Coordinates of C-alpha atoms and ligand atoms in Angstrom, one line a residue:
X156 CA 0.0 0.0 0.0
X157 CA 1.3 3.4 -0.8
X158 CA 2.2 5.5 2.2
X159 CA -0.1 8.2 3.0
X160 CA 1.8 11.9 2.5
X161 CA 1.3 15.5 3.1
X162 CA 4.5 17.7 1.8
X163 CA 4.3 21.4 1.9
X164 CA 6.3 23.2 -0.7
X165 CA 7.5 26.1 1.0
X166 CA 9.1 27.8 -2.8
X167 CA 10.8 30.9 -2.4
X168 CA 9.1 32.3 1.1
X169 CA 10.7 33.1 4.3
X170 CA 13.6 34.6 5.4
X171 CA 15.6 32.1 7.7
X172 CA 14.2 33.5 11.0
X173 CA 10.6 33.5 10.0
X174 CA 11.5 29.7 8.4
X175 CA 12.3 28.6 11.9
X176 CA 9.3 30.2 13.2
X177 CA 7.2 28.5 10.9
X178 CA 9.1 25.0 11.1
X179 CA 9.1 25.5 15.2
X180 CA 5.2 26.1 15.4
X181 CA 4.4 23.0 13.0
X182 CA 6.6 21.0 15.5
X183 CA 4.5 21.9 18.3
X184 CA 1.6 21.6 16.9
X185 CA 2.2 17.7 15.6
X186 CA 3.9 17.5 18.9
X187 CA 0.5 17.8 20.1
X188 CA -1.7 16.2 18.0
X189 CA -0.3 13.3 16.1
X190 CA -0.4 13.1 12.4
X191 CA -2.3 10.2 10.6
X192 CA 0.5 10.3 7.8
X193 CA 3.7 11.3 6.8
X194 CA 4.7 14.9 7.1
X195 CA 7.4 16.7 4.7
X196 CA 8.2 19.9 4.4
X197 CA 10.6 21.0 1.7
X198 CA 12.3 24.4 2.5
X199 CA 14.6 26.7 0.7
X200 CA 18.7 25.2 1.0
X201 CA 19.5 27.8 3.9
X202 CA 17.0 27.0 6.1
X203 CA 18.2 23.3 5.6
X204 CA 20.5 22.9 8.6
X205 CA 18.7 24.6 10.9
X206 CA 15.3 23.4 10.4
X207 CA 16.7 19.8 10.4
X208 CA 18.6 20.3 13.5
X209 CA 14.8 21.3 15.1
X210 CA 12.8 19.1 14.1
X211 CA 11.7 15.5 15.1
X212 CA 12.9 13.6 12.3
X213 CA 9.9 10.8 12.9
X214 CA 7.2 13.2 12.9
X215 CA 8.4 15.5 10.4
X216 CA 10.7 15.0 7.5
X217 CA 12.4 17.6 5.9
X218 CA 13.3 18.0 1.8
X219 CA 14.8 20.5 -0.8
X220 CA 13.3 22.4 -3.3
X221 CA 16.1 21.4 -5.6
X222 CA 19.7 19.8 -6.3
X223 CA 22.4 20.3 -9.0
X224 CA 22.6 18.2 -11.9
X225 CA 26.5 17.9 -11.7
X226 CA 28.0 16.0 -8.4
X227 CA 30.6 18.7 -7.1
X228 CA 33.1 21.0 -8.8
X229 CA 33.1 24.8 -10.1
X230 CA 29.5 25.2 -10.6
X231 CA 29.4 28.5 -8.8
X232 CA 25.5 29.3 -7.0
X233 CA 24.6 25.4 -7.1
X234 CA 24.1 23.0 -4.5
X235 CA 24.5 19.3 -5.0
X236 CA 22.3 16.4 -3.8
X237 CA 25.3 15.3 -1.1
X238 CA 25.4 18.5 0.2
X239 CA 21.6 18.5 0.6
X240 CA 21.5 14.9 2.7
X241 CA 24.4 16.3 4.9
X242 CA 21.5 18.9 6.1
X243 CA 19.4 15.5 7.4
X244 CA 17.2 16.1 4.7
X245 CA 15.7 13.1 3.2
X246 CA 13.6 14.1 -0.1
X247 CA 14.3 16.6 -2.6
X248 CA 11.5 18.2 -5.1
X249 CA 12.4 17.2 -8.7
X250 CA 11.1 18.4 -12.2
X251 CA 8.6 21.0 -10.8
X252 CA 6.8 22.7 -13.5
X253 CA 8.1 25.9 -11.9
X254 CA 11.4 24.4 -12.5
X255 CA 10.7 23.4 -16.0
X256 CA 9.2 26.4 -17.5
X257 CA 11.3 29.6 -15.2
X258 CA 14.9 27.7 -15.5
X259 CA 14.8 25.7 -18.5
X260 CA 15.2 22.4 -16.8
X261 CA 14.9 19.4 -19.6
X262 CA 13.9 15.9 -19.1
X263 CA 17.2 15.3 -19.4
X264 CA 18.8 17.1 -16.8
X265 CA 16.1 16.3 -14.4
X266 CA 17.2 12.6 -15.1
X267 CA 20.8 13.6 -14.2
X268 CA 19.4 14.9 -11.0
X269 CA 17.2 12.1 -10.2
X270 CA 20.2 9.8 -10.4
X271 CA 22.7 12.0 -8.0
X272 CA 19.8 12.4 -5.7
X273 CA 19.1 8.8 -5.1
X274 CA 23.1 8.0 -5.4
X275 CA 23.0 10.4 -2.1
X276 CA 20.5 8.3 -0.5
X277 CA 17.8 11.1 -0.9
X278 CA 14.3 10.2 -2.1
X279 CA 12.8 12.2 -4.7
X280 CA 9.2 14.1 -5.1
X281 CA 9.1 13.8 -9.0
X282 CA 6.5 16.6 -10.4
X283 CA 4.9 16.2 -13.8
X284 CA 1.7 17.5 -14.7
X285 CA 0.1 19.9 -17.8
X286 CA -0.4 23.1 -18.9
X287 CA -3.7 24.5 -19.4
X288 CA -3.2 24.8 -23.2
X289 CA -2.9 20.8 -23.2
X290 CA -5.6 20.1 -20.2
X291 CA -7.9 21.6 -23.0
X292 CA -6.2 19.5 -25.8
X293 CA -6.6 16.8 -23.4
X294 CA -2.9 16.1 -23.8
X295 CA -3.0 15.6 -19.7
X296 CA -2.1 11.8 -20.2
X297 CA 0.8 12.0 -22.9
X298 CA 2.6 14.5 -20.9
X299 CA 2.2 12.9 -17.5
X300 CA 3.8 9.5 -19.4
X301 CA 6.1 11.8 -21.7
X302 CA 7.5 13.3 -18.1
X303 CA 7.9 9.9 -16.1
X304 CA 9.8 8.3 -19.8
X305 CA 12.6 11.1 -20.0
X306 CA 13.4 11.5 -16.5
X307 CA 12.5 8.5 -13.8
X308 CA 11.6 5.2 -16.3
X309 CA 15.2 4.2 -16.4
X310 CA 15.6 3.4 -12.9
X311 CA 15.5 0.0 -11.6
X312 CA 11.9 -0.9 -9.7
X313 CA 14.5 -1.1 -6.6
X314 CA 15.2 2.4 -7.1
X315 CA 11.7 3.5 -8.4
X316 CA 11.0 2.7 -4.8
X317 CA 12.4 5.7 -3.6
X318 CA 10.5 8.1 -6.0
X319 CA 6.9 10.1 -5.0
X320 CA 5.1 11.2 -7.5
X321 CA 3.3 14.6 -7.1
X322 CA 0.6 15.4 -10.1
X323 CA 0.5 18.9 -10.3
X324 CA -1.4 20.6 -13.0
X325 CA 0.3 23.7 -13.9
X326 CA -3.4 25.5 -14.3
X327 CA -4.1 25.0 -10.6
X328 CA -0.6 25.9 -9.2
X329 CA -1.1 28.9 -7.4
X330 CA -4.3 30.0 -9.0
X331 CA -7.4 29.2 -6.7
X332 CA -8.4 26.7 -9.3
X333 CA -8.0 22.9 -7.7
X334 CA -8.4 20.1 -10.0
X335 CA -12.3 18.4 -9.2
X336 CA -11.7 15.2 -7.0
X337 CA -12.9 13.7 -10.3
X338 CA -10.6 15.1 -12.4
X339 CA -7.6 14.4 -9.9
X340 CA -8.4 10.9 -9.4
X341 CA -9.4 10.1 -13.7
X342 CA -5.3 11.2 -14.3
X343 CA -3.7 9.8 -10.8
X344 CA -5.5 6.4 -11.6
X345 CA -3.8 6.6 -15.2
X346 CA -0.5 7.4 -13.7
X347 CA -0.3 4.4 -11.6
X348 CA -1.3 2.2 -14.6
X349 CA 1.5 3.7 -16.6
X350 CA 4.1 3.0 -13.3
X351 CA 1.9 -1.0 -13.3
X352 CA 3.2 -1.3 -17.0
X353 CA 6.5 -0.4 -16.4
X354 CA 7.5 -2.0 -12.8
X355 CA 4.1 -4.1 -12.4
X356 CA 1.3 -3.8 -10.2
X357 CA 3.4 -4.0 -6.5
X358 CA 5.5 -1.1 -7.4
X359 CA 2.7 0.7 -8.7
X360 CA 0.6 -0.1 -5.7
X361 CA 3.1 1.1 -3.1
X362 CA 4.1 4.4 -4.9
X363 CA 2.9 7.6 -3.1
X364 CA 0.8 9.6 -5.8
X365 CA 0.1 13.2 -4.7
X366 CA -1.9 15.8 -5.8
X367 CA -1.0 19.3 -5.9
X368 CA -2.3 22.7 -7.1
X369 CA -4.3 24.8 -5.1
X370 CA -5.2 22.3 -2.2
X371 CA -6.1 23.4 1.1
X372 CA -8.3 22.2 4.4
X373 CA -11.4 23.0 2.4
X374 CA -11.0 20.5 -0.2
X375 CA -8.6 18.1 0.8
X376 CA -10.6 15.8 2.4
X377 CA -12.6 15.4 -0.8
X378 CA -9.2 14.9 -2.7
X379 CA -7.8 12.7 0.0
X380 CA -11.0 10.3 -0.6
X381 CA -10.3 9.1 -3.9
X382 CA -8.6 6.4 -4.2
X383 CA -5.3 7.2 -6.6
X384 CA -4.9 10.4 -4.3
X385 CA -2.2 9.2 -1.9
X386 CA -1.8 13.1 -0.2
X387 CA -0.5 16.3 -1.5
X388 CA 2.0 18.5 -2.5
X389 CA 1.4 21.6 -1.2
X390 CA 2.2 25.6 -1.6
X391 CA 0.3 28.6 -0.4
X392 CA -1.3 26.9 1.9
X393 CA 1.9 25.2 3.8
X394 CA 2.8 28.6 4.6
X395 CA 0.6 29.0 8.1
X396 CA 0.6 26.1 10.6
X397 CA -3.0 26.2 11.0
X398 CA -3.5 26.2 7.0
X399 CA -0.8 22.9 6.7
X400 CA -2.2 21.4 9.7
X401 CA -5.9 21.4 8.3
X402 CA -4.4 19.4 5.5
X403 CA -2.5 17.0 7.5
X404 CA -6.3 16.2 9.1
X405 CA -7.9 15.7 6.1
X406 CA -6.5 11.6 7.1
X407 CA -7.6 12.0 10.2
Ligands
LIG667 P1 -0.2 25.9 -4.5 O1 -0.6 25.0 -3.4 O2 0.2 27.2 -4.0 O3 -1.2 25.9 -5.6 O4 1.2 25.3 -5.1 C1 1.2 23.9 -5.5 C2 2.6 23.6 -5.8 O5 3.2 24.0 -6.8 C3 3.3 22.7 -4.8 O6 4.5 22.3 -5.3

């Protein structure tokens, strides 16, 4: 069975202090009412060290936003997957569509990354998902398997293991406009027959699908229901402790 996951994707938000405001008060408030499933969040690299030195690693795990595409060396400004898992992080965010469209990141270098991450023992949130132009040329499904093919279909099913997939159609990110339950589950349910295909119906069984784009307390638990949607991948509204925490119930 796939393992139940709520990630917040912090993006570029937070100074360092407010960071460890934010990261403190989710502790506490997990601290005090146990979480029904697993709880990421993925931070900005310099709040990295300090987060991870905060937090309980078994209630909450922490993640980047990102890793280089080259191991180590005179890349000046980038920050490479071992340097990343030296933090305590365990996941890095891969191939998000933000990613993809603002710094020109290929299917091939997201491959290159996907291999140095897992060579560093990190496990990876692998985004894919469309743009609106090809929701409403109902090229949703071609992309999705286009995305998984150029950048995560080469690993071995032992490695596969180590990979989340977050479905996040560009149209909702950020824009109010959440994906129906309906819609969510149609594509997540294609997804996982596309990962049965390619690694059979165990691996496909036991890999985390999340949803992301505009989700939040309201409409989470509606989301949640379905049953291709293994959690979320959430922005905005992993921001505020209360806003992230409604979330986290929605598997209560
Ligand atoms: P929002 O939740 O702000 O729509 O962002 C979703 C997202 O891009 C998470 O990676």
């Amino acid at each position: 069975m796939a393992k139940k996951i709520v990630a917040g994707n912090w993006k570029m938000n937070k100074n360092l202090q407010e960071g460890i405001e934010l990261a403190q008060g989710l502790k506490d408030a997990l601290a005090a009412d146990k979480p029904n499933c697993e709880v990421i969040i993925c931070t900005p690299f310099i709040h990295l060290a300090k987060v991870s030195d905060l937090l309980d690693h078994k209630t909450i795990k922490l993640g980047a936003e990102n890793c280089a595409d080259k191991a180590s060396g005179a890349y000046t400004g980038e920050v490479s997957a071992e340097m990343v898992k030296s933090t305590g992080a365990e996941y890095v965010i891969l191939g998000h569509s933000e990613r993809r469209e603002y710094y020109n990141e290929t299917p091939a270098i997201l491959k290159e990354k996907v291999d140095l991450a897992l060579a560093n023992g990190l496990k990876v949130i692998f985004c894919i998902g469309e743009s609106l132009k090809q929701r409403e040329a109902n090229e949703q499904e071609a992309v999705c398997k286009a995305e998984l093919e150029g950048s995560v279909f080469h690993l071995s099913a032992e490695q596969f293991a180590n990979i989340v997939i977050a479905y996040e159609p560009i149209w909702a990110i950020g824009t109010g406009k959440t994906a129906t339950a309906e819609q969510a589950e149609e594509i997540h349910s294609y997804i996982r027959s596309v990962i049965a295909k390619k690694y059979g119906d165990k691996v496909a069984a036991d890999t985390s699908i999340l949803y992301g784009g505009s989700c939040k307390a309201s409409n989470a638990p509606e989301l949640f229901a379905k049953p291709d949607i293994d959690g979320g991948l959430i922005g905005g509204a992993s921001l505020k402790v209360a806003d992230f925490k409604g979330i986290i119930d929605a598997w209560k």
